[in-house]
Amino acid sequence: MAAGDVVIGSRFTIPGAELNERFSRSSGPGGQGVNTTDSRVELSFDVAGSPSIPEHLRARVLAGLEGRLVDGVLTIAASEHRSQLQNREAARGRLTNLLRDASAPPPAKRRPTKPSRGSKERRLASKKRRSDVKRGRSGRLND
């Protein structure tokens, strides 16, 4: 595993060679160096064509990221820090979180259950109490 590799939990690892980084100037206010430093990072990863994603996870990852992919490529932009190195780390961290969440197995199906006898009795008793309270509000005498 090289220094530029991104580890996605225990599921798989993305080699640094599969990641494309582009640097540009960050927007917003700045000082004297604002026009000279390229601190904004755009990290691109070809999810559809990557050989490092196992085949049994590829469909799940593509389905989980379908709203964020453009032609099978996931692009993450990071410009919240002033330094390029911190923005690179932020973008890689975001990539890791996105891929980890997208490759997670779906939650277990809920098995429907019936209400217990005690819960039914408690519900009916509370309805009866409420009914008695409302009946007691009427202006006539109850015999």
JSON list of C-alpha atoms in Angstrom, two decimals:
[
{"chain": "A", "resi": 1, "resn": "MET", "atom": "CA", "xyz": [0.00, 0.00, 0.00]},
{"chain": "A", "resi": 2, "resn": "ALA", "atom": "CA", "xyz": [1.50, 3.32, -1.10]},
{"chain": "A", "resi": 3, "resn": "ALA", "atom": "CA", "xyz": [1.21, 6.67, 0.66]},
{"chain": "A", "resi": 4, "resn": "GLY", "atom": "CA", "xyz": [-1.41, 8.00, -1.79]},
{"chain": "A", "resi": 5, "resn": "ASP", "atom": "CA", "xyz": [-3.74, 5.01, -1.41]},
{"chain": "A", "resi": 6, "resn": "VAL", "atom": "CA", "xyz": [-7.20, 5.48, 0.09]},
{"chain": "A", "resi": 7, "resn": "VAL", "atom": "CA", "xyz": [-8.42, 2.69, 2.37]},
{"chain": "A", "resi": 8, "resn": "ILE", "atom": "CA", "xyz": [-12.20, 2.19, 2.39]},
{"chain": "A", "resi": 9, "resn": "GLY", "atom": "CA", "xyz": [-12.57, 0.32, 5.68]},
{"chain": "A", "resi": 10, "resn": "SER", "atom": "CA", "xyz": [-11.96, -3.39, 5.34]},
{"chain": "A", "resi": 11, "resn": "ARG", "atom": "CA", "xyz": [-13.87, -3.53, 2.05]},
{"chain": "A", "resi": 12, "resn": "PHE", "atom": "CA", "xyz": [-11.24, -2.38, -0.47]},
{"chain": "A", "resi": 13, "resn": "THR", "atom": "CA", "xyz": [-8.38, 0.04, -1.15]},
{"chain": "A", "resi": 14, "resn": "ILE", "atom": "CA", "xyz": [-8.12, 2.57, -3.97]},
{"chain": "A", "resi": 15, "resn": "PRO", "atom": "CA", "xyz": [-4.60, 3.03, -5.32]},
{"chain": "A", "resi": 16, "resn": "GLY", "atom": "CA", "xyz": [-3.47, 6.65, -5.56]},
{"chain": "A", "resi": 17, "resn": "ALA", "atom": "CA", "xyz": [-2.86, 6.18, -9.30]},
{"chain": "A", "resi": 18, "resn": "GLU", "atom": "CA", "xyz": [-6.64, 5.89, -9.89]},
{"chain": "A", "resi": 19, "resn": "LEU", "atom": "CA", "xyz": [-7.32, 9.30, -8.35]},
{"chain": "A", "resi": 20, "resn": "ASN", "atom": "CA", "xyz": [-7.14, 12.46, -10.44]},
{"chain": "A", "resi": 21, "resn": "GLU", "atom": "CA", "xyz": [-6.49, 15.75, -8.67]},
{"chain": "A", "resi": 22, "resn": "ARG", "atom": "CA", "xyz": [-6.92, 19.21, -10.16]},
{"chain": "A", "resi": 23, "resn": "PHE", "atom": "CA", "xyz": [-5.89, 22.37, -8.37]},
{"chain": "A", "resi": 24, "resn": "SER", "atom": "CA", "xyz": [-7.36, 25.83, -8.84]},
{"chain": "A", "resi": 25, "resn": "ARG", "atom": "CA", "xyz": [-7.75, 29.08, -6.98]},
{"chain": "A", "resi": 26, "resn": "SER", "atom": "CA", "xyz": [-10.25, 29.14, -4.14]},
{"chain": "A", "resi": 27, "resn": "SER", "atom": "CA", "xyz": [-13.02, 31.69, -4.24]},
{"chain": "A", "resi": 28, "resn": "GLY", "atom": "CA", "xyz": [-13.74, 34.16, -1.49]},
{"chain": "A", "resi": 29, "resn": "PRO", "atom": "CA", "xyz": [-11.73, 36.79, 0.35]},
{"chain": "A", "resi": 30, "resn": "GLY", "atom": "CA", "xyz": [-8.00, 36.49, 0.83]},
{"chain": "A", "resi": 31, "resn": "GLY", "atom": "CA", "xyz": [-4.79, 38.34, 1.36]},
{"chain": "A", "resi": 32, "resn": "GLN", "atom": "CA", "xyz": [-1.80, 39.03, -0.82]},
{"chain": "A", "resi": 33, "resn": "GLY", "atom": "CA", "xyz": [-1.39, 35.39, -1.86]},
{"chain": "A", "resi": 34, "resn": "VAL", "atom": "CA", "xyz": [-4.99, 34.86, -2.95]},
{"chain": "A", "resi": 35, "resn": "ASN", "atom": "CA", "xyz": [-4.22, 35.24, -6.65]},
{"chain": "A", "resi": 36, "resn": "THR", "atom": "CA", "xyz": [-1.11, 33.08, -6.61]},
{"chain": "A", "resi": 37, "resn": "THR", "atom": "CA", "xyz": [-2.00, 29.94, -4.63]},
{"chain": "A", "resi": 38, "resn": "ASP", "atom": "CA", "xyz": [-3.95, 27.05, -6.10]},
{"chain": "A", "resi": 39, "resn": "SER", "atom": "CA", "xyz": [-5.38, 25.67, -2.87]},
{"chain": "A", "resi": 40, "resn": "ARG", "atom": "CA", "xyz": [-8.76, 24.38, -4.11]},
{"chain": "A", "resi": 41, "resn": "VAL", "atom": "CA", "xyz": [-8.72, 20.64, -4.86]},
{"chain": "A", "resi": 42, "resn": "GLU", "atom": "CA", "xyz": [-11.00, 18.70, -7.22]},
{"chain": "A", "resi": 43, "resn": "LEU", "atom": "CA", "xyz": [-10.62, 14.98, -6.64]},
{"chain": "A", "resi": 44, "resn": "SER", "atom": "CA", "xyz": [-12.05, 12.69, -9.35]},
{"chain": "A", "resi": 45, "resn": "PHE", "atom": "CA", "xyz": [-12.48, 8.93, -9.16]},
{"chain": "A", "resi": 46, "resn": "ASP", "atom": "CA", "xyz": [-13.86, 6.71, -11.92]},
{"chain": "A", "resi": 47, "resn": "VAL", "atom": "CA", "xyz": [-16.21, 4.49, -9.94]},
{"chain": "A", "resi": 48, "resn": "ALA", "atom": "CA", "xyz": [-17.62, 2.64, -12.95]},
{"chain": "A", "resi": 49, "resn": "GLY", "atom": "CA", "xyz": [-14.26, 1.79, -14.50]},
{"chain": "A", "resi": 50, "resn": "SER", "atom": "CA", "xyz": [-12.16, 1.17, -11.41]},
{"chain": "A", "resi": 51, "resn": "PRO", "atom": "CA", "xyz": [-10.58, -2.28, -11.12]},
{"chain": "A", "resi": 52, "resn": "SER", "atom": "CA", "xyz": [-10.03, -1.80, -7.38]},
{"chain": "A", "resi": 53, "resn": "ILE", "atom": "CA", "xyz": [-13.74, -1.99, -6.46]},
{"chain": "A", "resi": 54, "resn": "PRO", "atom": "CA", "xyz": [-14.73, -5.67, -6.06]},
{"chain": "A", "resi": 55, "resn": "GLU", "atom": "CA", "xyz": [-17.38, -6.82, -8.52]},
{"chain": "A", "resi": 56, "resn": "HIS", "atom": "CA", "xyz": [-19.83, -7.82, -5.78]},
{"chain": "A", "resi": 57, "resn": "LEU", "atom": "CA", "xyz": [-19.74, -4.23, -4.42]},
{"chain": "A", "resi": 58, "resn": "ARG", "atom": "CA", "xyz": [-19.65, -2.30, -7.72]},
{"chain": "A", "resi": 59, "resn": "ALA", "atom": "CA", "xyz": [-23.43, -2.38, -8.35]},
{"chain": "A", "resi": 60, "resn": "ARG", "atom": "CA", "xyz": [-24.16, -1.35, -4.76]},
{"chain": "A", "resi": 61, "resn": "VAL", "atom": "CA", "xyz": [-21.68, 1.55, -4.91]},
{"chain": "A", "resi": 62, "resn": "LEU", "atom": "CA", "xyz": [-23.00, 2.75, -8.29]},
{"chain": "A", "resi": 63, "resn": "ALA", "atom": "CA", "xyz": [-26.59, 2.62, -6.99]},
{"chain": "A", "resi": 64, "resn": "GLY", "atom": "CA", "xyz": [-25.66, 4.43, -3.77]},
{"chain": "A", "resi": 65, "resn": "LEU", "atom": "CA", "xyz": [-23.85, 7.24, -5.61]},
{"chain": "A", "resi": 66, "resn": "GLU", "atom": "CA", "xyz": [-26.04, 7.51, -8.72]},
{"chain": "A", "resi": 67, "resn": "GLY", "atom": "CA", "xyz": [-27.09, 11.09, -7.95]},
{"chain": "A", "resi": 68, "resn": "ARG", "atom": "CA", "xyz": [-23.47, 12.25, -7.62]},
{"chain": "A", "resi": 69, "resn": "LEU", "atom": "CA", "xyz": [-21.91, 10.47, -10.60]},
{"chain": "A", "resi": 70, "resn": "VAL", "atom": "CA", "xyz": [-21.33, 12.04, -14.01]},
{"chain": "A", "resi": 71, "resn": "ASP", "atom": "CA", "xyz": [-20.58, 9.34, -16.59]},
{"chain": "A", "resi": 72, "resn": "GLY", "atom": "CA", "xyz": [-19.51, 7.02, -13.76]},
{"chain": "A", "resi": 73, "resn": "VAL", "atom": "CA", "xyz": [-17.03, 9.52, -12.31]},
{"chain": "A", "resi": 74, "resn": "LEU", "atom": "CA", "xyz": [-17.32, 10.91, -8.77]},
{"chain": "A", "resi": 75, "resn": "THR", "atom": "CA", "xyz": [-15.91, 14.42, -8.29]},
{"chain": "A", "resi": 76, "resn": "ILE", "atom": "CA", "xyz": [-15.31, 16.02, -4.90]},
{"chain": "A", "resi": 77, "resn": "ALA", "atom": "CA", "xyz": [-14.25, 19.66, -4.48]},
{"chain": "A", "resi": 78, "resn": "ALA", "atom": "CA", "xyz": [-12.58, 20.88, -1.28]},
{"chain": "A", "resi": 79, "resn": "SER", "atom": "CA", "xyz": [-11.71, 24.51, -0.65]},
{"chain": "A", "resi": 80, "resn": "GLU", "atom": "CA", "xyz": [-12.48, 25.05, 3.03]},
{"chain": "A", "resi": 81, "resn": "HIS", "atom": "CA", "xyz": [-8.82, 25.25, 4.12]},
{"chain": "A", "resi": 82, "resn": "ARG", "atom": "CA", "xyz": [-6.14, 27.71, 3.12]},
{"chain": "A", "resi": 83, "resn": "SER", "atom": "CA", "xyz": [-3.51, 25.12, 2.34]},
{"chain": "A", "resi": 84, "resn": "GLN", "atom": "CA", "xyz": [-3.55, 22.73, -0.57]},
{"chain": "A", "resi": 85, "resn": "LEU", "atom": "CA", "xyz": [-2.41, 19.81, 1.60]},
{"chain": "A", "resi": 86, "resn": "GLN", "atom": "CA", "xyz": [-5.30, 20.21, 4.04]},
{"chain": "A", "resi": 87, "resn": "ASN", "atom": "CA", "xyz": [-7.78, 20.45, 1.15]},
{"chain": "A", "resi": 88, "resn": "ARG", "atom": "CA", "xyz": [-6.33, 17.27, -0.37]},
{"chain": "A", "resi": 89, "resn": "GLU", "atom": "CA", "xyz": [-6.77, 15.45, 2.93]},
{"chain": "A", "resi": 90, "resn": "ALA", "atom": "CA", "xyz": [-10.33, 16.80, 3.30]},
{"chain": "A", "resi": 91, "resn": "ALA", "atom": "CA", "xyz": [-11.27, 15.65, -0.21]},
{"chain": "A", "resi": 92, "resn": "ARG", "atom": "CA", "xyz": [-9.80, 12.18, 0.38]},
{"chain": "A", "resi": 93, "resn": "GLY", "atom": "CA", "xyz": [-11.63, 11.94, 3.70]},
{"chain": "A", "resi": 94, "resn": "ARG", "atom": "CA", "xyz": [-14.91, 12.85, 2.01]},
{"chain": "A", "resi": 95, "resn": "LEU", "atom": "CA", "xyz": [-14.25, 10.29, -0.72]},
{"chain": "A", "resi": 96, "resn": "THR", "atom": "CA", "xyz": [-13.62, 7.62, 1.92]},
{"chain": "A", "resi": 97, "resn": "ASN", "atom": "CA", "xyz": [-16.86, 8.44, 3.75]},
{"chain": "A", "resi": 98, "resn": "LEU", "atom": "CA", "xyz": [-18.93, 8.47, 0.56]},
{"chain": "A", "resi": 99, "resn": "LEU", "atom": "CA", "xyz": [-17.57, 5.15, -0.68]},
{"chain": "A", "resi": 100, "resn": "ARG", "atom": "CA", "xyz": [-17.86, 3.54, 2.76]},
{"chain": "A", "resi": 101, "resn": "ASP", "atom": "CA", "xyz": [-21.51, 4.58, 3.06]},
{"chain": "A", "resi": 102, "resn": "ALA", "atom": "CA", "xyz": [-22.33, 3.56, -0.52]},
{"chain": "A", "resi": 103, "resn": "SER", "atom": "CA", "xyz": [-20.72, 0.12, -0.14]},
{"chain": "A", "resi": 104, "resn": "ALA", "atom": "CA", "xyz": [-22.38, -0.65, 3.20]},
{"chain": "A", "resi": 105, "resn": "PRO", "atom": "CA", "xyz": [-24.92, -3.47, 3.10]},
{"chain": "A", "resi": 106, "resn": "PRO", "atom": "CA", "xyz": [-28.57, -2.42, 3.24]},
{"chain": "A", "resi": 107, "resn": "PRO", "atom": "CA", "xyz": [-30.20, -2.53, 6.68]},
{"chain": "A", "resi": 108, "resn": "ALA", "atom": "CA", "xyz": [-32.02, -5.70, 7.68]},
{"chain": "A", "resi": 109, "resn": "LYS", "atom": "CA", "xyz": [-35.69, -5.87, 6.76]},
{"chain": "A", "resi": 110, "resn": "ARG", "atom": "CA", "xyz": [-38.12, -5.13, 9.57]},
{"chain": "A", "resi": 111, "resn": "ARG", "atom": "CA", "xyz": [-40.17, -8.14, 10.58]},
{"chain": "A", "resi": 112, "resn": "PRO", "atom": "CA", "xyz": [-43.73, -6.98, 11.20]},
{"chain": "A", "resi": 113, "resn": "THR", "atom": "CA", "xyz": [-45.11, -7.88, 14.62]},
{"chain": "A", "resi": 114, "resn": "LYS", "atom": "CA", "xyz": [-48.53, -7.67, 16.21]},
{"chain": "A", "resi": 115, "resn": "PRO", "atom": "CA", "xyz": [-49.24, -5.49, 19.24]},
{"chain": "A", "resi": 116, "resn": "SER", "atom": "CA", "xyz": [-49.08, -7.41, 22.50]},
{"chain": "A", "resi": 117, "resn": "ARG", "atom": "CA", "xyz": [-52.20, -8.15, 24.52]},
{"chain": "A", "resi": 118, "resn": "GLY", "atom": "CA", "xyz": [-51.05, -5.82, 27.30]},
{"chain": "A", "resi": 119, "resn": "SER", "atom": "CA", "xyz": [-50.48, -2.92, 24.90]},
{"chain": "A", "resi": 120, "resn": "LYS", "atom": "CA", "xyz": [-53.97, -3.39, 23.43]},
{"chain": "A", "resi": 121, "resn": "GLU", "atom": "CA", "xyz": [-55.49, -3.38, 26.91]},
{"chain": "A", "resi": 122, "resn": "ARG", "atom": "CA", "xyz": [-53.54, -0.25, 27.92]},
{"chain": "A", "resi": 123, "resn": "ARG", "atom": "CA", "xyz": [-54.66, 1.53, 24.75]},
{"chain": "A", "resi": 124, "resn": "LEU", "atom": "CA", "xyz": [-58.32, 0.66, 25.32]},
{"chain": "A", "resi": 125, "resn": "ALA", "atom": "CA", "xyz": [-58.10, 1.66, 29.00]},
{"chain": "A", "resi": 126, "resn": "SER", "atom": "CA", "xyz": [-56.63, 5.06, 28.11]},
{"chain": "A", "resi": 127, "resn": "LYS", "atom": "CA", "xyz": [-59.37, 5.56, 25.50]},
{"chain": "A", "resi": 128, "resn": "LYS", "atom": "CA", "xyz": [-61.99, 4.74, 28.14]},
{"chain": "A", "resi": 129, "resn": "ARG", "atom": "CA", "xyz": [-60.45, 7.22, 30.60]},
{"chain": "A", "resi": 130, "resn": "ARG", "atom": "CA", "xyz": [-60.38, 9.93, 27.96]},
{"chain": "A", "resi": 131, "resn": "SER", "atom": "CA", "xyz": [-63.98, 9.18, 27.04]},
{"chain": "A", "resi": 132, "resn": "ASP", "atom": "CA", "xyz": [-65.03, 9.49, 30.70]},
{"chain": "A", "resi": 133, "resn": "VAL", "atom": "CA", "xyz": [-63.20, 12.84, 30.99]},
{"chain": "A", "resi": 134, "resn": "LYS", "atom": "CA", "xyz": [-65.00, 14.22, 27.95]},
{"chain": "A", "resi": 135, "resn": "ARG", "atom": "CA", "xyz": [-68.38, 12.84, 29.06]},
{"chain": "A", "resi": 136, "resn": "GLY", "atom": "CA", "xyz": [-67.87, 14.54, 32.44]},
{"chain": "A", "resi": 137, "resn": "ARG", "atom": "CA", "xyz": [-67.54, 17.94, 30.73]},
{"chain": "A", "resi": 138, "resn": "SER", "atom": "CA", "xyz": [-71.13, 18.00, 29.53]},
{"chain": "A", "resi": 139, "resn": "GLY", "atom": "CA", "xyz": [-73.43, 20.34, 31.42]},
{"chain": "A", "resi": 140, "resn": "ARG", "atom": "CA", "xyz": [-76.12, 17.80, 32.34]},
{"chain": "A", "resi": 141, "resn": "LEU", "atom": "CA", "xyz": [-76.09, 15.52, 35.37]},
{"chain": "A", "resi": 142, "resn": "ASN", "atom": "CA", "xyz": [-74.99, 11.96, 34.83]},
{"chain": "A", "resi": 143, "resn": "ASP", "atom": "CA", "xyz": [-77.01, 9.32, 36.69]}
]
